[in-house]
Short mmCIF file of C-alpha atoms in Angstrom, two decimals:
data_model
loop_
_atom_site.label_atom_id
_atom_site.label_comp_id
_atom_site.label_asym_id
_atom_site.label_seq_id
_atom_site.Cartn_x
_atom_site.Cartn_y
_atom_site.Cartn_z
CA MET X 1 92.95 -20.80 -59.54
CA TYR X 2 96.62 -20.52 -57.89
CA PRO X 3 99.09 -22.05 -60.62
CA LYS X 4 100.36 -25.00 -60.03
CA SER X 5 103.38 -24.43 -58.19
CA MET X 6 101.70 -22.79 -55.26
CA ARG X 7 99.39 -25.33 -55.20
CA LYS X 8 101.64 -28.20 -54.61
CA TYR X 9 103.20 -25.79 -51.80
CA ALA X 10 100.31 -25.48 -50.05
CA SER X 11 99.95 -29.28 -50.09
CA ALA X 12 103.22 -30.04 -48.62
CA LEU X 13 102.50 -27.52 -45.72
CA LEU X 14 99.07 -28.73 -45.49
CA THR X 15 100.93 -32.24 -45.18
CA LEU X 16 103.73 -30.67 -42.19
CA LEU X 17 100.82 -29.27 -39.97
CA LEU X 18 98.40 -31.89 -39.96
CA ALA X 19 101.80 -34.29 -39.44
CA LEU X 20 102.66 -32.12 -36.59
CA PRO X 21 100.53 -33.57 -33.81
CA ALA X 22 101.46 -37.21 -34.50
CA ALA X 23 105.62 -35.86 -34.98
CA THR X 24 105.02 -33.72 -31.71
CA PRO X 25 105.72 -36.50 -28.56
CA ALA X 26 103.43 -37.34 -25.48
CA SER X 27 105.71 -35.16 -23.11
CA ALA X 28 105.18 -35.14 -19.84
CA GLU X 29 104.47 -31.87 -18.24
CA ALA X 30 102.57 -30.35 -15.44
CA TYR X 31 100.87 -28.72 -17.87
CA ASN X 32 99.02 -31.06 -19.47
CA ALA X 33 98.27 -33.47 -16.54
CA ARG X 34 100.73 -35.89 -17.94
CA PRO X 35 101.12 -37.39 -14.81
CA LYS X 36 97.31 -37.33 -13.50
CA LEU X 37 99.79 -37.15 -10.63
CA VAL X 38 102.81 -36.95 -8.63
CA ILE X 39 103.16 -38.95 -4.96
CA ILE X 40 106.90 -38.01 -3.00
CA LEU X 41 106.30 -41.26 -0.56
CA VAL X 42 108.71 -41.41 2.14
CA LEU X 43 109.43 -43.65 4.73
CA ASP X 44 110.40 -42.50 8.04
CA GLN X 45 113.38 -43.87 9.03
CA PHE X 46 114.22 -46.56 6.28
CA ARG X 47 117.37 -47.25 5.86
CA GLY X 48 118.84 -47.78 2.53
CA ASP X 49 119.83 -52.09 2.78
CA TYR X 50 116.72 -52.82 3.25
CA LEU X 51 114.53 -53.08 -0.15
CA ASP X 52 117.17 -55.87 -0.50
CA ARG X 53 117.51 -57.18 3.26
CA TYR X 54 114.41 -58.56 3.30
CA ARG X 55 112.93 -58.41 -0.45
CA ALA X 56 112.32 -62.30 -0.48
CA ASP X 57 109.26 -61.29 1.94
CA PHE X 58 107.50 -58.80 -0.98
CA LYS X 59 104.84 -61.35 -2.38
CA THR X 60 102.28 -58.12 -4.04
CA PRO X 61 102.99 -56.82 -6.77
CA ASN X 62 102.48 -52.67 -6.39
CA GLY X 63 103.77 -52.68 -3.03
CA PHE X 64 107.94 -52.91 -2.88
CA ASN X 65 108.12 -54.97 -6.32
CA LEU X 66 106.50 -51.85 -7.83
CA PHE X 67 109.78 -50.51 -7.41
CA LEU X 68 111.74 -53.02 -7.34
CA ASN X 69 110.62 -55.05 -10.38
CA ARG X 70 108.47 -52.82 -12.44
CA GLY X 71 110.81 -49.01 -11.46
CA ALA X 72 114.23 -47.79 -11.68
CA TYR X 73 115.22 -48.58 -8.23
CA PHE X 74 118.52 -47.63 -6.97
CA THR X 75 120.51 -49.61 -4.17
CA ASP X 76 123.05 -46.33 -3.38
CA CYS X 77 121.56 -43.48 -1.85
CA TYR X 78 122.87 -41.73 0.32
CA TYR X 79 122.43 -38.15 1.85
CA ASP X 80 125.15 -35.51 1.28
CA TYR X 81 125.38 -33.54 4.88
CA ALA X 82 125.39 -34.54 8.12
CA ASN X 83 122.74 -33.49 10.42
CA THR X 84 120.10 -36.90 9.45
CA MET X 85 116.92 -36.11 11.18
CA THR X 86 113.33 -36.16 9.90
CA ALA X 87 112.64 -32.04 10.07
CA PRO X 88 115.98 -31.90 7.91
CA GLY X 89 115.81 -34.70 6.10
CA HIS X 90 111.78 -34.11 4.39
CA SER X 91 112.74 -30.19 3.89
CA THR X 92 115.72 -31.94 1.38
CA ILE X 93 113.56 -34.64 -0.47
CA GLY X 94 110.80 -31.56 -0.85
CA THR X 95 113.23 -28.39 -1.85
CA GLY X 96 116.10 -30.35 -3.34
CA ALA X 97 118.13 -29.04 -1.53
CA TYR X 98 120.51 -29.16 2.39
CA THR X 99 119.89 -27.57 4.77
CA ASP X 100 122.21 -25.01 3.46
CA GLY X 101 119.85 -23.75 1.04
CA HIS X 102 116.86 -24.62 2.90
CA GLY X 103 117.64 -23.70 6.36
CA ILE X 104 115.67 -26.68 8.50
CA SER X 105 118.53 -27.94 10.62
CA LEU X 106 116.61 -29.79 13.43
CA ASN X 107 113.80 -30.58 14.75
CA GLU X 108 113.53 -28.22 17.18
CA TRP X 109 115.98 -25.20 17.86
CA TRP X 110 116.32 -22.25 20.09
CA ASP X 111 115.47 -19.03 19.15
CA LEU X 112 114.97 -17.17 21.76
CA LYS X 113 113.31 -13.76 19.47
CA ARG X 114 110.21 -16.41 19.46
CA SER X 115 110.33 -18.59 22.82
CA THR X 116 112.94 -18.26 26.40
CA THR X 117 111.12 -20.95 27.80
CA HIS X 118 111.59 -24.06 25.05
CA PRO X 119 112.72 -24.50 21.55
CA VAL X 120 110.61 -23.68 18.61
CA SER X 121 109.31 -26.20 16.13
CA SER X 122 110.83 -26.44 12.73
CA VAL X 123 107.20 -25.82 11.61
CA ASP X 124 105.79 -23.31 14.63
CA ASP X 125 104.23 -20.60 13.41
CA GLU X 126 102.46 -18.32 16.34
CA GLN X 127 100.91 -16.57 13.48
CA TYR X 128 98.22 -19.27 13.14
CA SER X 129 96.47 -21.98 15.32
CA LEU X 130 95.87 -25.79 14.95
CA VAL X 131 92.52 -26.48 13.72
CA GLY X 132 90.99 -29.92 14.24
CA ASN X 133 92.16 -30.80 17.97
CA ASP X 134 90.26 -30.57 20.79
CA ASP X 135 93.00 -28.97 23.60
CA GLY X 136 91.62 -25.68 22.11
CA PRO X 137 93.81 -23.01 20.93
CA GLN X 138 96.97 -24.20 20.30
CA VAL X 139 100.40 -22.41 18.42
CA GLY X 140 99.63 -23.52 15.17
CA THR X 141 102.44 -24.45 12.18
CA SER X 142 103.39 -23.16 8.58
CA PRO X 143 106.28 -23.87 6.45
CA ARG X 144 107.76 -20.22 7.59
CA ASN X 145 110.91 -21.89 8.52
CA GLU X 146 111.69 -23.74 4.82
CA LEU X 147 113.96 -20.72 3.28
CA ALA X 148 113.96 -22.74 -0.38
CA SER X 149 110.78 -24.20 -2.45
CA THR X 150 109.44 -27.03 -2.81
CA LEU X 151 109.04 -29.81 -5.66
CA GLY X 152 104.35 -29.11 -5.06
CA ASP X 153 104.82 -24.97 -5.09
CA GLU X 154 106.94 -24.97 -8.33
CA VAL X 155 103.99 -26.76 -9.91
CA VAL X 156 102.02 -24.57 -8.24
CA LEU X 157 103.55 -21.74 -10.08
CA ALA X 158 104.15 -23.61 -12.98
CA THR X 159 100.34 -24.14 -13.54
CA ARG X 160 98.90 -20.64 -11.95
CA GLY X 161 97.37 -22.62 -8.85
CA GLN X 162 95.48 -25.79 -10.87
CA SER X 163 97.42 -28.04 -10.42
CA LYS X 164 96.11 -29.37 -6.28
CA LEU X 165 99.24 -30.28 -3.49
CA PHE X 166 99.06 -31.96 -0.06
CA GLY X 167 101.00 -33.08 2.42
CA ILE X 168 100.63 -35.85 4.83
CA SER X 169 101.85 -37.94 7.94
CA LEU X 170 101.61 -38.43 11.39
CA LYS X 171 104.05 -36.14 11.89
CA ASP X 172 103.45 -32.44 11.31
CA ARG X 173 107.03 -31.22 10.02
CA ALA X 174 106.73 -34.52 7.35
CA ALA X 175 103.38 -33.16 6.52
CA ILE X 176 104.60 -29.65 5.95
CA LEU X 177 108.26 -29.54 4.88
CA THR X 178 107.84 -31.66 2.38
CA SER X 179 104.86 -30.59 0.64
CA GLY X 180 105.48 -27.01 1.06
CA HIS X 181 104.44 -23.45 1.11
CA ALA X 182 102.00 -23.42 -2.04
CA SER X 183 100.24 -26.85 -0.63
CA ASN X 184 96.03 -26.66 -0.60
CA GLY X 185 96.66 -28.64 2.91
CA ALA X 186 99.33 -30.25 4.88
CA PHE X 187 97.03 -32.80 7.70
CA TRP X 188 99.02 -35.12 10.38
CA LEU X 189 98.00 -36.61 13.82
CA ASP X 190 96.77 -35.38 16.79
CA HIS X 191 99.08 -37.29 19.07
CA ALA X 192 96.33 -38.23 21.80
CA SER X 193 92.95 -38.76 19.79
CA GLY X 194 94.92 -39.64 16.43
CA LYS X 195 92.44 -37.84 14.59
CA PHE X 196 93.90 -35.41 11.47
CA VAL X 197 93.84 -31.94 12.31
CA SER X 198 95.75 -28.69 10.19
CA SER X 199 96.27 -25.21 11.12
CA THR X 200 94.71 -21.69 10.32
CA TYR X 201 97.39 -21.33 7.45
CA TRP X 202 95.18 -24.02 5.72
CA GLY X 203 92.39 -22.28 6.50
CA PRO X 204 90.14 -21.54 10.00
CA GLN X 205 88.57 -25.66 9.78
CA LEU X 206 89.40 -28.51 8.70
CA PRO X 207 87.50 -29.31 4.90
CA ALA X 208 84.20 -31.35 5.56
CA TRP X 209 85.82 -35.09 4.36
CA VAL X 210 88.29 -34.55 7.19
CA GLN X 211 85.86 -34.08 9.34
CA ALA X 212 84.12 -36.84 8.31
CA PHE X 213 87.18 -39.37 8.36
CA ASN X 214 87.60 -38.83 12.33
CA ASN X 215 84.09 -39.09 12.84
CA SER X 216 83.92 -42.25 10.88
CA GLY X 217 85.77 -44.67 13.75
CA ARG X 218 88.68 -45.52 11.71
CA ALA X 219 90.62 -44.41 14.69
CA ALA X 220 89.65 -46.27 16.84
CA GLN X 221 89.32 -49.49 14.10
CA ALA X 222 93.35 -49.19 14.70
CA ILE X 223 92.91 -48.70 18.38
CA LYS X 224 91.90 -52.12 18.23
CA GLU X 225 94.16 -53.44 15.57
CA ALA X 226 96.96 -52.29 16.82
CA ASN X 227 96.17 -53.13 21.19
CA GLY X 228 96.45 -49.91 21.24
CA LYS X 229 95.84 -47.25 24.04
CA THR X 230 93.02 -44.62 24.06
CA GLY X 231 94.80 -41.22 24.55
CA ASP X 232 98.50 -41.95 23.03
CA PHE X 233 97.37 -42.84 19.90
CA TYR X 234 100.94 -41.98 18.42
CA ASN X 235 102.91 -43.81 20.79
CA THR X 236 100.90 -47.29 21.08
CA VAL X 237 99.33 -47.19 17.31
CA GLY X 238 101.66 -45.78 15.99
CA ARG X 239 104.09 -48.01 16.85
CA SER X 240 102.03 -50.90 14.63
CA PRO X 241 101.90 -51.81 11.60
CA ALA X 242 97.27 -50.95 11.66
CA SER X 243 98.84 -46.92 11.30
CA VAL X 244 100.97 -47.18 7.79
CA SER X 245 96.93 -48.87 6.87
CA TYR X 246 94.96 -45.45 8.99
CA LEU X 247 97.29 -42.64 6.96
CA LEU X 248 96.88 -44.82 3.96
CA ASP X 249 93.64 -45.18 3.82
CA PHE X 250 92.99 -41.08 5.13
CA ALA X 251 94.97 -41.04 1.22
CA LYS X 252 92.16 -42.46 0.14
CA SER X 253 89.82 -40.19 1.46
CA LEU X 254 91.77 -36.87 0.47
CA VAL X 255 92.64 -38.56 -3.26
CA ALA X 256 88.41 -39.33 -4.01
CA ALA X 257 87.56 -36.17 -1.88
CA GLU X 258 89.50 -33.95 -3.84
CA GLN X 259 89.63 -35.66 -7.06
CA MET X 260 93.54 -36.01 -7.30
CA GLY X 261 94.63 -37.51 -10.56
CA LYS X 262 91.02 -36.19 -12.32
CA HIS X 263 92.64 -32.65 -12.76
CA ASP X 264 93.61 -30.86 -17.20
CA VAL X 265 96.90 -30.64 -14.53
CA THR X 266 99.24 -32.82 -12.70
CA ASP X 267 98.35 -33.04 -8.97
CA VAL X 268 100.91 -33.34 -6.09
CA LEU X 269 100.74 -35.71 -3.84
CA THR X 270 103.08 -35.89 -0.28
CA ILE X 271 103.21 -38.78 1.82
CA SER X 272 105.36 -39.57 4.98
CA ILE X 273 104.56 -43.05 6.88
CA SER X 274 106.27 -42.49 10.26
CA SER X 275 105.66 -45.26 11.46
CA THR X 276 109.06 -47.41 10.34
CA ASP X 277 110.71 -44.55 12.62
CA ILE X 278 107.71 -44.98 16.28
CA LEU X 279 108.95 -48.60 16.12
CA GLY X 280 112.97 -48.48 14.58
CA HIS X 281 113.23 -45.97 17.50
CA GLN X 282 112.78 -48.62 20.27
CA VAL X 283 113.78 -52.08 18.74
CA GLY X 284 116.50 -51.11 16.60
CA PRO X 285 117.16 -51.65 12.86
CA ASP X 286 118.02 -55.89 12.62
CA ALA X 287 115.13 -56.80 15.11
CA PRO X 288 112.61 -59.33 13.67
CA GLU X 289 109.23 -56.61 15.36
CA GLN X 290 110.87 -53.65 12.19
CA ARG X 291 110.38 -56.48 9.81
CA ALA X 292 107.39 -57.15 10.82
CA MET X 293 106.63 -53.77 10.23
CA ILE X 294 108.14 -53.48 6.79
CA ASP X 295 106.57 -56.83 5.68
CA ALA X 296 103.25 -55.21 6.58
CA THR X 297 103.58 -51.85 4.85
CA ASP X 298 104.30 -53.88 1.20
CA THR X 299 100.93 -55.29 1.85
CA HIS X 300 99.23 -51.69 2.49
CA LEU X 301 100.72 -50.34 -0.33
CA ASN X 302 99.72 -52.36 -1.98
CA ASP X 303 96.47 -52.24 -1.39
CA PHE X 304 96.95 -48.13 -1.48
CA PHE X 305 98.42 -48.62 -4.88
CA THR X 306 96.41 -50.99 -6.82
CA TRP X 307 93.21 -48.53 -5.38
CA LEU X 308 94.94 -45.87 -6.52
CA ASN X 309 94.33 -47.52 -9.95
CA THR X 310 91.32 -46.77 -10.56
CA HIS X 311 90.88 -44.01 -8.73
CA VAL X 312 93.12 -41.71 -11.04
CA ASP X 313 92.44 -41.15 -14.61
CA GLY X 314 94.06 -43.72 -17.28
CA GLY X 315 94.94 -45.40 -14.01
CA LEU X 316 98.94 -46.35 -12.75
CA PRO X 317 100.05 -45.37 -15.69
CA ASN X 318 98.91 -41.36 -15.11
CA VAL X 319 100.95 -41.77 -11.97
CA TRP X 320 104.53 -41.32 -11.04
CA VAL X 321 106.46 -41.88 -7.68
CA ALA X 322 109.19 -41.46 -5.56
CA LEU X 323 110.26 -43.86 -3.16
CA THR X 324 113.01 -42.28 -0.41
CA GLY X 325 113.72 -42.33 3.25
CA ASP X 326 114.23 -39.29 5.78
CA HIS X 327 117.14 -40.79 7.24
CA GLY X 328 119.16 -44.44 8.22
CA VAL X 329 119.58 -45.45 11.67
CA ALA X 330 122.17 -46.84 13.62
CA PRO X 331 122.25 -50.44 15.32
CA ILE X 332 121.71 -50.11 18.51
CA PRO X 333 124.37 -49.99 21.03
CA ALA X 334 124.41 -53.31 22.91
CA GLU X 335 123.77 -55.34 19.91
CA ALA X 336 126.50 -53.83 17.47
CA ALA X 337 129.25 -53.95 20.50
CA LYS X 338 128.14 -57.83 20.89
CA LEU X 339 129.60 -58.62 17.32
CA GLY X 340 132.69 -56.19 17.76
CA ILE X 341 131.51 -52.93 16.95
CA PRO X 342 133.22 -50.17 18.57
CA ALA X 343 129.24 -49.21 19.85
CA SER X 344 128.71 -47.34 23.31
CA SER X 345 126.23 -45.00 24.35
CA LEU X 346 127.05 -41.88 25.82
CA ASP X 347 125.01 -39.88 28.91
CA LEU X 348 124.72 -36.27 27.37
CA GLY X 349 123.40 -35.10 29.95
CA LYS X 350 126.52 -35.65 32.20
CA LEU X 351 128.88 -34.24 29.29
CA GLN X 352 126.54 -30.52 29.20
CA THR X 353 127.23 -30.63 33.15
CA ALA X 354 130.68 -31.55 32.62
CA LEU X 355 131.67 -29.35 29.27
CA ASN X 356 128.97 -26.05 31.76
CA ALA X 357 131.93 -26.88 34.58
CA SER X 358 134.53 -26.66 32.23
CA MET X 359 133.20 -23.42 30.98
CA ASN X 360 132.48 -21.72 34.66
CA GLN X 361 136.23 -22.37 34.61
CA HIS X 362 137.52 -21.04 31.78
CA PHE X 363 135.71 -17.81 31.93
CA ALA X 364 136.96 -17.71 35.69
CA THR X 365 133.38 -17.65 36.39
CA THR X 366 131.23 -19.52 39.06
CA GLY X 367 127.23 -21.73 38.34
CA LYS X 368 126.40 -20.11 34.96
CA ALA X 369 124.83 -22.10 32.65
CA TYR X 370 126.05 -21.80 29.33
CA LEU X 371 124.29 -24.24 27.50
CA PHE X 372 121.03 -25.18 26.97
CA LYS X 373 119.46 -28.57 28.71
CA ALA X 374 117.10 -29.55 26.12
CA GLN X 375 118.43 -29.75 22.50
CA GLU X 376 119.01 -32.22 19.84
CA LEU X 377 122.53 -33.82 18.38
CA PRO X 378 124.53 -33.27 16.50
CA TYR X 379 124.69 -29.66 18.23
CA LEU X 380 125.11 -28.05 21.17
CA ALA X 381 123.55 -25.38 21.78
CA LEU X 382 125.13 -22.43 23.47
CA ASP X 383 122.59 -19.52 26.20
CA PRO X 384 124.39 -16.50 24.39
CA ARG X 385 122.74 -14.32 27.56
CA ALA X 386 124.72 -16.23 30.06
CA PHE X 387 127.81 -14.77 27.88
CA SER X 388 126.06 -10.85 27.90
CA ASP X 389 127.43 -9.66 31.02
CA ILE X 390 131.14 -10.75 30.93
CA LYS X 391 131.35 -9.58 27.87
CA ILE X 392 132.31 -12.42 25.50
CA SER X 393 131.75 -12.71 22.04
CA GLU X 394 130.22 -15.69 19.67
CA LYS X 395 133.15 -16.42 18.13
CA GLU X 396 134.83 -16.85 21.63
CA ALA X 397 131.91 -18.95 23.21
CA GLU X 398 131.39 -21.54 20.35
CA GLN X 399 135.76 -21.68 20.22
CA ALA X 400 135.52 -22.67 24.36
CA ALA X 401 132.79 -24.73 24.03
CA ALA X 402 134.74 -26.44 20.86
CA ASP X 403 137.83 -26.24 22.64
CA LEU X 404 136.99 -28.17 25.91
CA LEU X 405 134.64 -30.67 24.78
CA PRO X 406 136.47 -33.21 24.73
CA ALA X 407 137.96 -33.20 27.38
CA ALA X 408 134.83 -32.90 29.04
CA LEU X 409 133.49 -35.70 27.28
CA GLU X 410 136.72 -37.96 28.80
CA ALA X 411 136.24 -36.46 32.32
CA THR X 412 132.13 -38.39 32.25
CA LEU X 413 133.64 -41.82 31.70
CA PRO X 414 135.61 -44.50 33.55
CA ALA X 415 139.22 -44.61 34.18
CA GLN X 416 140.90 -46.59 32.08
CA PRO X 417 142.41 -50.02 33.02
CA ASP X 418 146.65 -49.65 35.07
CA SER X 419 147.28 -52.59 33.53
CA PRO X 420 146.55 -54.22 30.37
CA SER X 421 143.18 -56.13 30.33
CA GLN X 422 143.28 -60.22 29.74
CA GLN X 423 139.49 -59.98 27.79
CA ARG X 424 137.89 -57.05 25.54
CA LEU X 425 137.07 -53.88 26.58
CA PRO X 426 133.50 -51.88 26.06
CA ALA X 427 133.83 -48.97 23.54
CA ARG X 428 134.52 -46.05 25.17
CA PRO X 429 133.18 -42.49 23.54
CA LEU X 430 135.31 -40.07 21.79
CA ILE X 431 134.81 -36.73 20.04
CA ARG X 432 136.01 -36.44 16.50
CA HIS X 433 135.85 -33.56 15.33
CA VAL X 434 133.90 -29.95 17.32
CA TYR X 435 132.39 -27.52 14.25
CA THR X 436 132.08 -23.26 15.50
CA LYS X 437 128.46 -22.00 13.99
CA GLN X 438 130.99 -19.28 13.35
CA GLN X 439 133.23 -21.27 10.72
CA MET X 440 130.26 -22.87 8.97
CA ALA X 441 129.43 -19.69 8.47
CA ALA X 442 132.49 -18.82 7.11
CA GLY X 443 133.08 -21.69 4.89
CA ASP X 444 136.11 -22.84 7.40
CA VAL X 445 136.01 -26.30 7.55
CA PRO X 446 138.70 -29.56 6.07
CA ALA X 447 138.65 -30.21 2.33
CA THR X 448 137.14 -33.51 3.11
CA ASP X 449 134.00 -35.20 2.48
CA GLU X 450 132.87 -34.37 5.62
CA GLY X 451 134.05 -30.52 5.43
CA ARG X 452 131.35 -30.77 2.74
CA ARG X 453 128.06 -32.84 4.47
CA ILE X 454 128.84 -30.38 7.44
CA LEU X 455 128.77 -27.30 4.68
CA HIS X 456 125.26 -28.42 3.90
CA SER X 457 124.17 -28.98 7.67
CA TYR X 458 124.87 -25.15 8.11
CA SER X 459 121.64 -22.88 8.84
CA PRO X 460 121.58 -19.66 10.38
CA ASN X 461 118.52 -21.23 13.29
CA GLY X 462 119.42 -22.17 16.36
CA GLY X 463 121.43 -19.05 18.33
CA TRP X 464 125.11 -20.11 18.76
CA TYR X 465 126.23 -23.73 19.40
CA VAL X 466 128.42 -26.07 17.65
CA MET X 467 128.22 -28.46 15.99
CA VAL X 468 129.91 -32.42 17.28
CA THR X 469 130.98 -35.28 15.45
CA PHE X 470 131.16 -38.71 17.58
CA GLY X 471 132.58 -41.50 17.38
CA MET X 472 130.86 -44.22 14.98
CA TYR X 473 127.79 -46.11 16.25
CA GLU X 474 128.17 -43.73 19.07
CA LEU X 475 124.48 -42.95 20.50
CA ALA X 476 123.20 -40.90 23.05
CA GLY X 477 121.48 -42.51 26.31
CA THR X 478 120.99 -46.10 27.56
CA HIS X 479 117.50 -46.86 25.19
CA GLY X 480 116.75 -48.16 21.64
CA THR X 481 118.61 -46.32 18.72
CA ASN X 482 118.79 -43.13 17.11
CA HIS X 483 120.16 -41.08 13.70
CA PHE X 484 121.82 -38.06 14.12
CA THR X 485 125.52 -38.80 12.65
CA PRO X 486 127.03 -38.33 9.28
CA TYR X 487 128.26 -41.51 9.21
CA SER X 488 127.19 -43.80 5.62
CA TYR X 489 124.32 -46.25 8.02
CA ASP X 490 122.40 -42.88 9.16
CA ARG X 491 122.36 -40.98 5.66
CA HIS X 492 121.42 -44.47 3.96
CA VAL X 493 118.20 -44.60 2.15
CA PRO X 494 116.58 -46.03 -0.88
CA LEU X 495 115.95 -44.19 -4.09
CA ALA X 496 112.96 -45.36 -6.51
CA PHE X 497 110.89 -44.43 -9.06
CA PHE X 498 107.92 -45.27 -10.52
CA GLY X 499 106.50 -44.52 -13.69
CA SER X 500 106.15 -43.89 -17.76
CA PRO X 501 110.02 -41.93 -17.76
CA PHE X 502 111.84 -44.44 -16.28
CA VAL X 503 113.20 -47.84 -17.66
CA PRO X 504 113.17 -50.46 -15.17
CA GLY X 505 115.97 -51.68 -13.53
CA THR X 506 118.31 -51.71 -10.35
CA TYR X 507 121.06 -49.26 -10.66
CA HIS X 508 124.63 -48.70 -8.64
CA ASP X 509 124.91 -45.35 -9.56
CA LEU X 510 125.81 -43.01 -6.49
CA VAL X 511 122.97 -41.38 -6.40
CA GLN X 512 120.93 -38.74 -3.69
CA PRO X 513 117.64 -37.52 -2.32
CA VAL X 514 117.50 -34.40 -4.29
CA ASP X 515 117.86 -35.88 -7.00
CA ILE X 516 114.05 -36.82 -6.88
CA ALA X 517 112.73 -33.03 -7.25
CA ALA X 518 115.25 -32.36 -9.84
CA THR X 519 114.46 -34.71 -12.06
CA PHE X 520 110.30 -34.36 -11.03
CA ALA X 521 111.40 -30.60 -12.48
CA SER X 522 112.74 -31.84 -15.37
CA LEU X 523 110.94 -33.89 -16.85
CA LEU X 524 107.12 -32.31 -15.27
CA GLY X 525 108.85 -29.11 -17.72
CA VAL X 526 108.31 -26.72 -14.43
CA ASN X 527 111.41 -24.99 -12.73
CA ARG X 528 113.22 -26.40 -9.94
CA PRO X 529 113.07 -25.42 -6.93
CA SER X 530 114.38 -22.17 -5.45
CA ALA X 531 117.57 -23.64 -4.20
CA ALA X 532 117.61 -27.41 -5.81
CA VAL X 533 121.35 -29.41 -5.53
CA GLY X 534 120.73 -32.53 -7.73
CA HIS X 535 121.23 -33.76 -10.73
CA VAL X 536 118.20 -35.80 -12.89
CA VAL X 537 118.95 -39.88 -13.02
CA ILE X 538 119.02 -39.77 -16.24
CA GLU X 539 120.24 -42.79 -16.39
CA ALA X 540 117.31 -44.72 -15.60
CA LEU X 541 115.16 -42.40 -18.23
CA LYS X 542 114.12 -43.65 -21.33
CA ALA X 543 114.89 -42.16 -24.53
CA GLN X 544 112.30 -39.46 -25.83
CA PRO X 545 111.47 -38.34 -28.87
CA ASN X 546 112.93 -34.97 -30.65
CA LYS X 547 109.75 -32.38 -30.51
CA VAL X 548 109.19 -30.93 -33.50
CA VAL X 549 108.21 -27.59 -32.98
CA ALA X 550 106.99 -24.83 -35.59
CA LYS X 551 108.79 -21.49 -36.77
CA PRO X 552 106.31 -18.35 -35.63
#
């Protein structure tokens, strides 16, 4: 027999050991499948005021009200960079970093080492080919240009490949850049047929369940619902609510076939709804058609999350979701101008022609093409080949373009009236600031909020370029609307979380989309993505009891 004191000690130790599991909270970790599934839900061109603006329209329990009534909803979420576009937006959401961290500055840019005839897409990769398309071999895609890991990548790393990671969208860049490098698959639309396609980066052929979906007749049904056009699915169906239900039906097929949310570790799914962007460019943020699209999206999300409740182990209580947008949008200039806003449209082609003429005069040359014709604002790309024989460096070329741009724009505009006008005149486009790539790389920008956003927009991609800040509510082109500026209306998006760690409510703290990756990484107990700069939204988190950890 052991001494009485020893028996007391052993009894106390046994009691402590038996108590440990109960004392240790069921902490959420990617390693133990709490939650079963994490979803990052992105609505393309979904400005931050939409959810409040149309809140009275939302009647379903599991659509937007899943976030507004049962989640943590942040009204003041703004991107902190100036290149507000689809590819950098989705990269920022996935990586928790800005362009200076993940490298994606535009949807496409010039890279003369890879192509001298056309810009390179943010996800183009000549090492691979497309899979599932009807037009034969085409240049494939991959996350090669994304220079940072994503939240999904870190979950896969933490679970040593046991977690499943997928990305889907109507757009390739949205599916690929949000999910990341380690995904099991990324799928997006063939623009003509509406079939879902992929790249050999993920395998030599589509999974059987994707082929089954493509052969199911669901695309033809969507074309009929949208009164769309066969052979032009993306443009004619993509601008209708039928494309939202089509994408979410594909998501259901993915979840069921891949058993998402039924594993011993946490799975990650990224979904990007492009329909609000395809329509929004045409009709603008204030059109009744866009409101109808948002209301229909509410209904389709309700259907999806209600379905998910019965197809994930433990239902929605075992699912966490973050909802946000990849960028905002400006109102249609003509409509804003009617209300007294100094909105205007500028002719980008004329501006390039005028700047080219000014640079020929400046460098005493004739007929040289110093600028690429195909390019995306807010950057103007210079062709290094045009400067080589006149021995002009990148620094000199970019500075000349920056200096000459304001006068070049003025040269494209009508002459100012000679006498005071008796009525309000149309707003004249203007250029507020121009930053050269060399300045951005060196951090040589004003110590202002905009200066910080310019630095966050820097990328070594794109060759030689200057970055332009036009006046507020100024857009290039005469039809529809756009986004690409450092202004609040292009940076404002919603941010909302649903899931067990979050305290439901409306929060007015200033937050950023980069906070999604930081928050989920912390809650899941995994490393932050490699370049992440966001903050954990601790103001919306439930208090967690301290863990009791046994000493070794």
